[in-house]
Coordinates of C-alpha atoms and ligand atoms in Angstrom, one line a residue:
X745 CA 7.2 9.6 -11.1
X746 CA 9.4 6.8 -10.4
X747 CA 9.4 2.8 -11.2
X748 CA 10.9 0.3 -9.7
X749 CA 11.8 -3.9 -10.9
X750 CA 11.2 -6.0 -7.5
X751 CA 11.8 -9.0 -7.2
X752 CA 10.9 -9.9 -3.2
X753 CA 13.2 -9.2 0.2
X754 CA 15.7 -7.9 -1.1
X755 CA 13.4 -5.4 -3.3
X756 CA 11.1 -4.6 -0.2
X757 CA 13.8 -3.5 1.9
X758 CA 15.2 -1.1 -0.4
X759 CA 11.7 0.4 -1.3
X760 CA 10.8 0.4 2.7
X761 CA 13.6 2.7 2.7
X762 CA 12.6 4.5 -0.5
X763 CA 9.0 5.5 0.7
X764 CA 10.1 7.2 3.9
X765 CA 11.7 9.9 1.2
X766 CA 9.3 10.1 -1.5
X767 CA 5.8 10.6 -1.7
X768 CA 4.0 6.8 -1.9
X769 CA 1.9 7.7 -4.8
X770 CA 4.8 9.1 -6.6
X771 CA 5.8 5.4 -6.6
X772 CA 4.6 2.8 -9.0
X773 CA 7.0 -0.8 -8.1
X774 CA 6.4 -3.8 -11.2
X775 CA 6.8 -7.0 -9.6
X776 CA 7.8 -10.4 -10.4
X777 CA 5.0 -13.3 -10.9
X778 CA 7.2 -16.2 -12.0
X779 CA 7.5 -17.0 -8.2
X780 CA 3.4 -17.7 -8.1
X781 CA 1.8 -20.7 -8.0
X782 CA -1.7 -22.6 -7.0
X783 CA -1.2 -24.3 -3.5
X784 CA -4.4 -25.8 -1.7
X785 CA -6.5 -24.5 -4.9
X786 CA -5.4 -20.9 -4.2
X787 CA -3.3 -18.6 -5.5
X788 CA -0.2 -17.7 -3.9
X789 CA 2.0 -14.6 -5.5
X790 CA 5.0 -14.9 -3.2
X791 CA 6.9 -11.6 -4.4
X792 CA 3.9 -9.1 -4.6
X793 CA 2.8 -10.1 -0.8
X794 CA 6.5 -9.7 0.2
X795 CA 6.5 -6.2 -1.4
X796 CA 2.9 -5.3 0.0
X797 CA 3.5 -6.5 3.4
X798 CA 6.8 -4.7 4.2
X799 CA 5.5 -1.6 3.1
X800 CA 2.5 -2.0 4.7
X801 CA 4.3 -2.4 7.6
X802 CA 3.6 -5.9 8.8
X803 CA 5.7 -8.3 7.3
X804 CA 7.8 -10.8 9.5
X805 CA 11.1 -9.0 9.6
X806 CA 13.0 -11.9 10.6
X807 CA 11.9 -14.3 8.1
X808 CA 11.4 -11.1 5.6
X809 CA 8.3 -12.9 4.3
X810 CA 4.8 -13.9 6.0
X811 CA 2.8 -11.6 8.5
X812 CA 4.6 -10.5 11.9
X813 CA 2.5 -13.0 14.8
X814 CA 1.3 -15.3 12.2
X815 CA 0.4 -18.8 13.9
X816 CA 0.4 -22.0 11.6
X817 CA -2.8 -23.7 12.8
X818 CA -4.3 -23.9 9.5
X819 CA -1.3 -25.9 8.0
X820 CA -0.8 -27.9 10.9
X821 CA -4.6 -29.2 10.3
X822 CA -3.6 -29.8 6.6
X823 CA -0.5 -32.1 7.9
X824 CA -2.9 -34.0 10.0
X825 CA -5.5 -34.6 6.8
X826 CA -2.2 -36.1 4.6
X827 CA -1.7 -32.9 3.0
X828 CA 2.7 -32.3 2.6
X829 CA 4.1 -29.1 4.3
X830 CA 6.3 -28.0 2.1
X831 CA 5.5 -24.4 1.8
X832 CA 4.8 -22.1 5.1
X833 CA 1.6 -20.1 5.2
X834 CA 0.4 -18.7 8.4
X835 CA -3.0 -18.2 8.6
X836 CA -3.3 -14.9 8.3
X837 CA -1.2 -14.9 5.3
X838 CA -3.8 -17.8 3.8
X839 CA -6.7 -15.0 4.3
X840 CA -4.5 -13.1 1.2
X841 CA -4.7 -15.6 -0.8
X842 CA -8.3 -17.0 -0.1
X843 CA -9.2 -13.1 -0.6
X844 CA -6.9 -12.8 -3.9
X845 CA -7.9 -16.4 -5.3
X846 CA -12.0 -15.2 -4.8
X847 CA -11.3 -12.4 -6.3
X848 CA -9.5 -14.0 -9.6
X849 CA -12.5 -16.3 -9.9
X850 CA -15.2 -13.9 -9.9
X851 CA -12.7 -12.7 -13.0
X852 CA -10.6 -9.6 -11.7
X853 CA -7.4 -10.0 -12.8
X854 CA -4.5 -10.2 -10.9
X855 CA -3.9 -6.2 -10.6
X856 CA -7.2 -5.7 -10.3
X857 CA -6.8 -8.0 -6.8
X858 CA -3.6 -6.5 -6.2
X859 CA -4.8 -3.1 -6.3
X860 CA -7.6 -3.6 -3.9
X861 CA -5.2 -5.7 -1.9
X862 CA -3.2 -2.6 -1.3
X863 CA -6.1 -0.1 -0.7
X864 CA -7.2 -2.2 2.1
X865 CA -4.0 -2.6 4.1
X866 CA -3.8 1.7 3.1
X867 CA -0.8 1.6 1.0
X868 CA -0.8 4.5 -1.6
X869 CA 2.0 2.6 -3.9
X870 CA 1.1 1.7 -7.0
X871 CA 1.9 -1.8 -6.9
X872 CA 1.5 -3.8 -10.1
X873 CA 2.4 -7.4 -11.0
X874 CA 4.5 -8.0 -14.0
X875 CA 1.8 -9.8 -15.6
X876 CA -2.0 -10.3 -15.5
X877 CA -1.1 -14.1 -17.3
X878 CA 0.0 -17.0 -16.7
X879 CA 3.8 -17.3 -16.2
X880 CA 5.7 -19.6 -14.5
X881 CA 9.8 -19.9 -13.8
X882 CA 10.8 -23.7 -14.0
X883 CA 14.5 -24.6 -13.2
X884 CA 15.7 -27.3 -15.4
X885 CA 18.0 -29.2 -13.1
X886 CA 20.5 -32.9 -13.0
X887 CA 17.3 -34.2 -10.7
X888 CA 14.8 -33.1 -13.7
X889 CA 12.5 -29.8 -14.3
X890 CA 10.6 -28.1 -11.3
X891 CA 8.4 -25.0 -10.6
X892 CA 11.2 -22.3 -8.7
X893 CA 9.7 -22.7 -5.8
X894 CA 9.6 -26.7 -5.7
X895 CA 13.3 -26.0 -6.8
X896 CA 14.0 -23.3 -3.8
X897 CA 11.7 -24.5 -1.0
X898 CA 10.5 -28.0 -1.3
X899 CA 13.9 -28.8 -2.1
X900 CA 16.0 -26.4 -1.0
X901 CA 17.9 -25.4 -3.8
X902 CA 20.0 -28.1 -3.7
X903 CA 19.7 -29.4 -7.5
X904 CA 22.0 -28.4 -9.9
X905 CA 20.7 -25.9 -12.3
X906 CA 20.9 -27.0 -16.0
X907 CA 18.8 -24.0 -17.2
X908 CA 16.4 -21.7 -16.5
X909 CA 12.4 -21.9 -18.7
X910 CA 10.1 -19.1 -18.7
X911 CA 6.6 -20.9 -19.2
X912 CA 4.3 -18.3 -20.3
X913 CA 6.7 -15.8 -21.8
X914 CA 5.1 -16.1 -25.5
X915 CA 2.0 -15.2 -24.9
X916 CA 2.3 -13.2 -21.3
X917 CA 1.7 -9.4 -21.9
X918 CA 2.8 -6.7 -19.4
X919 CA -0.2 -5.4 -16.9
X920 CA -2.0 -2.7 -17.3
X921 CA 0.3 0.1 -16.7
X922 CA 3.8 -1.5 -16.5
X923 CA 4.8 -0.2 -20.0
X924 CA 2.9 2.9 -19.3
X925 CA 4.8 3.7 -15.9
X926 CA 8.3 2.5 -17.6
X927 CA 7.5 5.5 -20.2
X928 CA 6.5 8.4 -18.2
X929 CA 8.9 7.9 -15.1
X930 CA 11.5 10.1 -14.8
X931 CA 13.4 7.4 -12.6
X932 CA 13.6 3.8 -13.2
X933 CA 15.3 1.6 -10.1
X934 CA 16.0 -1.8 -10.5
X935 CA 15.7 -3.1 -7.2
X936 CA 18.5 -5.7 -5.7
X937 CA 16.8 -8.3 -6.6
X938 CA 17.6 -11.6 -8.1
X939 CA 18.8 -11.0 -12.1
X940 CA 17.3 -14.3 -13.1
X941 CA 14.5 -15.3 -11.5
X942 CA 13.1 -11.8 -10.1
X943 CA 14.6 -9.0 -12.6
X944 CA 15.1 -11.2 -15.3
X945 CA 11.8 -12.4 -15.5
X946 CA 9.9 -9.0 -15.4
X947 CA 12.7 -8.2 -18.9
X948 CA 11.7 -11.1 -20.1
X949 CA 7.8 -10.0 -20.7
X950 CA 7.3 -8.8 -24.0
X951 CA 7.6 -5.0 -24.5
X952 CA 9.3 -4.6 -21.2
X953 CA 13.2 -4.4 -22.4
X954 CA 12.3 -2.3 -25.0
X955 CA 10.3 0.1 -23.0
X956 CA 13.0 0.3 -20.8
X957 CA 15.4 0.9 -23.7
X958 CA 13.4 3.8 -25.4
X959 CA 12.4 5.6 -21.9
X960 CA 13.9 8.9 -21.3
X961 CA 14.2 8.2 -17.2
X962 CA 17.4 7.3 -15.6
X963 CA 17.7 3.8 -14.9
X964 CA 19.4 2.8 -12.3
X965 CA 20.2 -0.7 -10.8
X966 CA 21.7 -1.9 -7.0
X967 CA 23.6 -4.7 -7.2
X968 CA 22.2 -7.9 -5.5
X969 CA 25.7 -9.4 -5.1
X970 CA 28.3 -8.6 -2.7
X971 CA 31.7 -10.2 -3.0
X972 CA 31.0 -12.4 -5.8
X973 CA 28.0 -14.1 -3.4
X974 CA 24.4 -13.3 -2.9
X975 CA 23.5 -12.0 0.7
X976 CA 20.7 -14.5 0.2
X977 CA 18.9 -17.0 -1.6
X978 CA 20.3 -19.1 -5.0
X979 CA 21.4 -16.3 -7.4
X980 CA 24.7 -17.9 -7.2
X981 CA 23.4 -21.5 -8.3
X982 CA 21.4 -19.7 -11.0
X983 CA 24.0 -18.0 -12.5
X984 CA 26.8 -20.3 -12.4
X985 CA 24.1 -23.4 -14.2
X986 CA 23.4 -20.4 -16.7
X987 CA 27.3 -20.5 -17.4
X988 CA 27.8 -16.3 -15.6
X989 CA 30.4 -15.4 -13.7
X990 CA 29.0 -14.7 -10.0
X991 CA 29.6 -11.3 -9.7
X992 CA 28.6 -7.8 -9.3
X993 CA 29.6 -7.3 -13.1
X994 CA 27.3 -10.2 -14.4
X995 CA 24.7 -8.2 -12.8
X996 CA 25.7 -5.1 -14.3
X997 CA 26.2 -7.1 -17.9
X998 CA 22.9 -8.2 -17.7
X999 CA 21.3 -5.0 -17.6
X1000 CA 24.1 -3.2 -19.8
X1001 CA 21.5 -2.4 -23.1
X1002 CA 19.3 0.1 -20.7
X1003 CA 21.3 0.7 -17.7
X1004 CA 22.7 4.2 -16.8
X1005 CA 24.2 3.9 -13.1
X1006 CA 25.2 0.8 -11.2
X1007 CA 25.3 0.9 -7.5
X1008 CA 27.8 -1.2 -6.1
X1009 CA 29.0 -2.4 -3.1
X1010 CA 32.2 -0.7 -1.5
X1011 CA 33.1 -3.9 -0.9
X1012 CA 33.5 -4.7 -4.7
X1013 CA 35.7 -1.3 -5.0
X1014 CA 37.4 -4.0 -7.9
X1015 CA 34.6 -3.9 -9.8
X1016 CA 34.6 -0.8 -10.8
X1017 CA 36.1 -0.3 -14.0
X1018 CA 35.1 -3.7 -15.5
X1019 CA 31.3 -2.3 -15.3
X1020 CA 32.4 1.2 -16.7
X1021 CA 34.2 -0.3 -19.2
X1022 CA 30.4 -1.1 -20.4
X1023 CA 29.3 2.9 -20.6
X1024 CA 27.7 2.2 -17.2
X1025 CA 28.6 4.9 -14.6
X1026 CA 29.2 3.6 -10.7
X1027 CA 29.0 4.5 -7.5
X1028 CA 30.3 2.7 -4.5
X1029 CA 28.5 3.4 -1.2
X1030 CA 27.4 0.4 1.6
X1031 CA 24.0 -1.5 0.0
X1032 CA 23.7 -4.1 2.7
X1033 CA 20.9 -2.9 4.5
X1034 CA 20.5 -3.9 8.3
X1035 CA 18.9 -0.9 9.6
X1036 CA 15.9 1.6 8.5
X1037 CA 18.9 4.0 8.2
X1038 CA 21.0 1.8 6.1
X1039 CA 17.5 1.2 3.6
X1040 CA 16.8 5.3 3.5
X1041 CA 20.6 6.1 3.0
X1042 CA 20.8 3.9 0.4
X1043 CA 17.6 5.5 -1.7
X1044 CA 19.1 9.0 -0.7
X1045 CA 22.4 7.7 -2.8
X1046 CA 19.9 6.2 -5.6
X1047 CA 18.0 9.8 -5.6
X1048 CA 21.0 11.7 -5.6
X1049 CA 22.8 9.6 -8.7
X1050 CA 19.1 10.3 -10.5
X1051 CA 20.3 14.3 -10.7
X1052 CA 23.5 13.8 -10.9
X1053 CA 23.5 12.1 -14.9
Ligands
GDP2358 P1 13.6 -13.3 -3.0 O1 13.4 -12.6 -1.7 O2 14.5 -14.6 -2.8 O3 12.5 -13.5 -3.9 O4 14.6 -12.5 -3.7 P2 14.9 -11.2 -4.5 O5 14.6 -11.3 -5.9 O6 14.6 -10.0 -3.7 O7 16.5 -11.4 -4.4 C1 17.3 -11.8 -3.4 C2 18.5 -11.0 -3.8 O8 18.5 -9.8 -3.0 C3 19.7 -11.8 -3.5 O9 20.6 -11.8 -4.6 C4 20.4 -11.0 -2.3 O10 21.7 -10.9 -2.4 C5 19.8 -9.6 -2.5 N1 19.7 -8.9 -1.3 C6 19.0 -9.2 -0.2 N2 19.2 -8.3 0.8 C7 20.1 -7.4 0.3 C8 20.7 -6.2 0.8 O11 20.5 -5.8 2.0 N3 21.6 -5.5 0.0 C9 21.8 -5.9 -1.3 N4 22.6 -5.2 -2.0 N5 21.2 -7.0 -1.8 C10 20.4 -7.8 -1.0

């Protein structure tokens, strides 16, 4: 069995690549809920519909979120009632979350909702959010604190971070199954994914880190930065405002109590002996994935460092 941390895009390409070499069901992926929030009364789980869409096989490729085809009627109606458009949703992608946010009020919980989620759009991945509870990322920032994605989207990340709050992380406790899956795998990948606000997060629910610190799988992490710069999205700005150097070793020193193997990018060849200077064994190969072939290669190089320890 193997689990994976995801965060979003850069999580679902890697596992879209993953799941044409390993059975689905042999796959169980823990993703991050800090990203969710309630928008239009409904619940929107940004990360676990990125995850579920791409490996169901219709996510938006080019925007590497939403539903391929998606129009935007719905929203456009919402502009024209007063309502701000802050935050795309097609209007397929609002039948999710009217579906999910039904669901949570009749009192599933938000695996519960997940899980038939994926049955109907026939995936046979195990996909699980981090948590059932509530649990929010806020970014403290020089223009006050904000939900992440008011921070990201709304205003474009262009704030500087002060800090990063976890509101929920006292009394959130992993999902059904997270600690369980963490246990019995015999491979544990941490996705490329960000190591604040995606990875970081998911480590930060109780019971997780130590799970991952007493299981007997290999654990082994891509790094989401490539020349001392995230391919996308504000890892940078995160880490800096947390007061980390912006590199493929932060990553790596991040993860350094539980990690075994850190994949790195050939490009950061310099890297190399910084991170093994912290008992963690590398391997260089190319993890920017263009291509269906660059996403399988990759998890062939993941599934061959697995035997290899
Ligand atoms: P989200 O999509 O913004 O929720 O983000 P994720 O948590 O998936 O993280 C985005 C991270 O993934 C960024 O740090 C990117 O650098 C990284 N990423 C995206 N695409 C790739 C890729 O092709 N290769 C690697 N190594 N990292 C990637």
């Amino acid at each position: 069995m193997i689990t994976a941390l995801a965060g979003g895009v850069g999580a679902a390409k890697f596992l879209s690549g993953l799941i044409k070499i390993v059975p689905e069901e042999e796959l169980t992926v823990i993703v991050n809920t800090g990203d969710d929030m309630e928008l239009f009364g409904l619940h929107i789980s940004p990360d676990l519909d990125i995850i579920t869409y791409t490996l169901a096989g219709i996510v938006d490729e080019e925007k590497g979120w939403g539903i391929k085809g998606d129009t935007f009627n719905c929203l456009e109606m919402l502009e024209k009632y007063g309502y701000e458009k802050w935050f795309n949703l097609g209007d397929k992608d609002l039948a999710t979350h009217i579906h999910r946010t039904i669901l949570l009020k009749k009192g599933l919980t938000l695996s519960q909702v997940t899980k038939d989620i994926c049955r109907r759009l026939g995936l046979k991945v195990n996909i699980l959010p981090m948590t059932d509870d509530k649990f929010e990322t806020w970014i403290e920032t020089d223009a006050g604190l904000m939900h992440f994605q008011e921070y990201l989207v709304k205003r474009g990340a262009r704030d500087r971070v002060l800090g990063v709050k976890y509101v929920g992380v006292e009394s959130a406790k992993p999902a059904e199954g997270v600690i369980e899956s963490i246990l019995r795998s015999s491979l544990i990948i941490i996705c490329p994914s960000n190591p604040i606000v995606s990875i970081g997060t998911i480590l930060s629910v109780k019971g997780v880190r130590e799970a991952l610190r007493k299981s007997h799988a290999r654990k082994i992490a891509i790094s989401p930065i490539i020349s001392g710069a995230p391919l996308k999205g504000p890892a940078d700005k995160l880490m800096s405002g947390l007061g980390l150097e912006v590199s493929a070793f932060s990553v790596a020193y991040l993860y350094r109590d539980f990690l075994n193997v850190f994949i790195l990018d050939q490009l950061d060849r310099g890297e190399k002996e910084r991170i093994e200077s912290l008992g963690i064994r590398t391997i260089l190969t190319n993890t920017i994935m263009k291509t269906l072939e660059d996403k399988v290669n990759l998890a062939k190089v993941v599934l061959e460092a697995s035997k290899s320890i």
